[in-house]
């Protein structure tokens, strides 16, 4: 039985359409900079918020109305939910999805039982992938919800829990491979600390590096070729997460010699929690060739936590798409909506409104970013700003032909530096608004 019988496949109707269940901007076959919108964005629906989010918050009970749920945590209910998930993703027209092991199947009393439950649901996921052509963008293991992970998983003080986490990632890698997953994500849900007095920082981070090497070794053993992605986040649930931002993750990856297999999955709300913009995090990862994928959402200026709202701000999506285009696109990553409907938006149809809005916001961002690039005015301003490096002393320095002594002689002879040019920030901000 269909879960959304009254909803047909969401179609592109153009900006003039008043139909809330149609795309106004996302036209999957439309070609922008030589690639279809579908291939530019590689949209992905998350299993956890969209099919497991129940609307509870620290102050209140679940609110979501999900008529397909039978109220139990059985494998049968999980299998049925998987079919509902694919009906939703198919009607939406997103090419990818992403999951945690424990979102898709119930945890059992033992690891072996959890693995059996997982396999039973994976069978349905596989059938549904084959039926619809929807693909797995990435898998990940939930190593933060169960109480055993209170001190962390790969950074825990309890070696048994570390072993449990390893076994869980091993299984999740096997499943991700079986389902053709294109990436594998590590978000360090409790990999951090609440208090440094009880924490052996070096031991925890060394063990984290060791854990990732074991993951790479096992991937090689089973022939999993997907990219590993670390998802930076500075806090929540711990007060300090080790993978706090792009720069911290990149330093870790280099120190533990993991940059050949790992990239970053950058999430908007995590960037803002870290005191950065999404554009900063993307640019930082991109310039180090470590930009792997994005978790698309947004926070709220008035709320200080990871609210995971759907992105609707076109200025934000323009910044994101401009930066993704700058680094050659997001593939083999994607634009994964790690976002949830508000607890007051409790009806199933709200899931459609939310995703349609996010996809349209990104489609507009893509078109605006492409227009900015085609026009070239912004690029010209930046080029002009750095013009002193293109010839003369700048070019000589950049080719490695100077040292402190030679630069001192240069400046002693010249006496004073050439005058600065205006940064033109306001002009640039006005210019960006002309494309919106
Ligand atoms: C939590 C993270 C999480 C990861 C997957 O804040 O965003 O949802 O994306 O474990
Ligand atoms: Ni998040
Ligand atoms: Ni995320």
Short mmCIF file of N, CA, C and O and ligand atoms in Angstrom, two decimals, residues 46 48-49 99-100 138 140-142 144 185-189 231-233 235-237 265 267 270 295 297 306 308 336 338, ligand 1:
data_model
loop_
_atom_site.label_atom_id
_atom_site.label_comp_id
_atom_site.label_asym_id
_atom_site.label_seq_id
_atom_site.Cartn_x
_atom_site.Cartn_y
_atom_site.Cartn_z
N UNK A 46 18.29 12.02 3.68
CA UNK A 46 18.82 11.26 4.82
C UNK A 46 17.72 10.42 5.48
O UNK A 46 16.59 10.86 5.65
N UNK A 48 17.83 9.24 8.58
CA UNK A 48 17.60 9.46 10.02
C UNK A 48 16.57 10.54 10.29
O UNK A 48 15.60 10.26 11.00
N UNK A 49 16.75 11.73 9.75
CA UNK A 49 15.77 12.78 10.05
C UNK A 49 14.44 12.50 9.36
O UNK A 49 13.38 12.63 9.96
N UNK A 99 22.39 6.72 5.07
CA UNK A 99 21.86 6.19 6.33
C UNK A 99 22.94 5.89 7.36
O UNK A 99 24.12 5.78 7.02
N UNK A 100 22.52 5.78 8.62
CA UNK A 100 23.31 5.13 9.66
C UNK A 100 22.78 3.69 9.76
O UNK A 100 21.58 3.46 9.60
N UNK A 138 26.16 7.55 0.79
CA UNK A 138 27.09 7.04 1.82
C UNK A 138 26.36 6.31 2.93
O UNK A 138 25.19 6.54 3.18
N UNK A 140 27.01 5.10 7.13
CA UNK A 140 27.79 5.44 8.31
C UNK A 140 27.27 4.61 9.48
O UNK A 140 26.13 4.13 9.43
N UNK A 141 28.10 4.44 10.49
CA UNK A 141 27.69 3.69 11.67
C UNK A 141 27.32 4.67 12.79
O UNK A 141 28.06 5.61 13.04
N UNK A 142 26.19 4.42 13.40
CA UNK A 142 25.80 5.23 14.57
C UNK A 142 26.53 4.69 15.78
O UNK A 142 26.19 3.64 16.31
N UNK A 144 27.02 6.63 18.59
CA UNK A 144 26.82 7.68 19.60
C UNK A 144 25.53 7.53 20.39
O UNK A 144 25.41 8.02 21.51
N UNK A 185 31.01 7.69 5.60
CA UNK A 185 31.20 8.86 6.46
C UNK A 185 31.53 8.47 7.90
O UNK A 185 30.97 7.51 8.45
N UNK A 186 32.43 9.25 8.50
CA UNK A 186 32.65 9.21 9.94
C UNK A 186 32.28 10.57 10.51
O UNK A 186 32.94 11.56 10.21
N UNK A 187 31.20 10.60 11.25
CA UNK A 187 30.94 11.79 12.07
C UNK A 187 31.20 11.36 13.51
O UNK A 187 30.56 10.44 14.02
N UNK A 188 32.14 12.01 14.16
CA UNK A 188 32.56 11.58 15.49
C UNK A 188 31.60 12.03 16.57
O UNK A 188 31.88 12.92 17.37
N UNK A 189 30.43 11.37 16.59
CA UNK A 189 29.35 11.77 17.50
C UNK A 189 29.75 12.00 18.95
O UNK A 189 29.29 12.95 19.56
N UNK A 231 33.32 14.19 8.89
CA UNK A 231 32.36 15.31 8.94
C UNK A 231 32.70 16.20 10.15
O UNK A 231 32.43 15.83 11.29
N UNK A 232 33.30 17.36 9.91
CA UNK A 232 33.69 18.21 11.04
C UNK A 232 32.48 18.78 11.79
O UNK A 232 31.46 19.10 11.18
N UNK A 233 32.61 18.87 13.10
CA UNK A 233 31.60 19.51 13.95
C UNK A 233 32.31 19.87 15.25
O UNK A 233 33.01 19.03 15.82
N UNK A 235 31.15 20.84 18.39
CA UNK A 235 30.57 20.49 19.70
C UNK A 235 29.21 19.86 19.44
O UNK A 235 28.74 19.81 18.32
N UNK A 236 28.59 19.37 20.51
CA UNK A 236 27.32 18.65 20.41
C UNK A 236 27.54 17.27 19.82
O UNK A 236 27.69 17.15 18.62
N UNK A 237 27.49 16.18 20.56
CA UNK A 237 27.13 16.19 21.97
C UNK A 237 28.26 16.52 22.95
O UNK A 237 27.96 16.90 24.07
N UNK A 265 33.35 15.91 4.68
CA UNK A 265 31.93 16.14 4.40
C UNK A 265 31.55 17.37 5.22
O UNK A 265 31.45 17.30 6.45
N UNK A 267 29.29 20.35 6.65
CA UNK A 267 27.87 20.63 6.95
C UNK A 267 27.69 22.09 7.38
O UNK A 267 28.42 22.59 8.23
N UNK A 270 27.23 22.90 11.09
CA UNK A 270 28.45 22.62 11.84
C UNK A 270 29.46 23.74 11.63
O UNK A 270 30.17 24.12 12.56
N UNK A 295 26.82 18.22 3.67
CA UNK A 295 25.56 18.02 4.36
C UNK A 295 24.85 19.37 4.35
O UNK A 295 25.32 20.33 4.98
N UNK A 297 22.15 22.00 5.14
CA UNK A 297 21.12 22.41 6.10
C UNK A 297 21.41 23.84 6.48
O UNK A 297 22.21 24.52 5.83
N UNK A 306 22.53 22.88 16.81
CA UNK A 306 22.49 22.29 15.47
C UNK A 306 21.01 22.04 15.11
O UNK A 306 20.51 20.93 15.25
N UNK A 308 19.54 22.01 12.28
CA UNK A 308 19.35 21.19 11.08
C UNK A 308 18.10 21.58 10.28
O UNK A 308 17.30 20.71 9.91
N UNK A 336 23.69 16.43 0.42
CA UNK A 336 22.91 15.53 1.26
C UNK A 336 22.11 16.37 2.26
O UNK A 336 22.71 17.09 3.07
N UNK A 338 20.98 16.90 5.29
CA UNK A 338 20.99 16.50 6.70
C UNK A 338 20.14 17.53 7.45
O UNK A 338 20.65 18.36 8.19
C1 LIG B 1 25.16 15.34 13.39
C2 LIG B 1 25.65 14.92 12.09
C3 LIG B 1 25.17 13.55 11.65
C4 LIG B 1 26.05 13.02 10.55
C5 LIG B 1 25.94 11.56 10.32
O1 LIG B 1 25.21 16.49 13.77
O2 LIG B 1 25.32 15.89 11.14
O3 LIG B 1 23.85 13.59 11.26
O4 LIG B 1 25.80 13.67 9.35
O5 LIG B 1 26.34 10.83 11.42
#
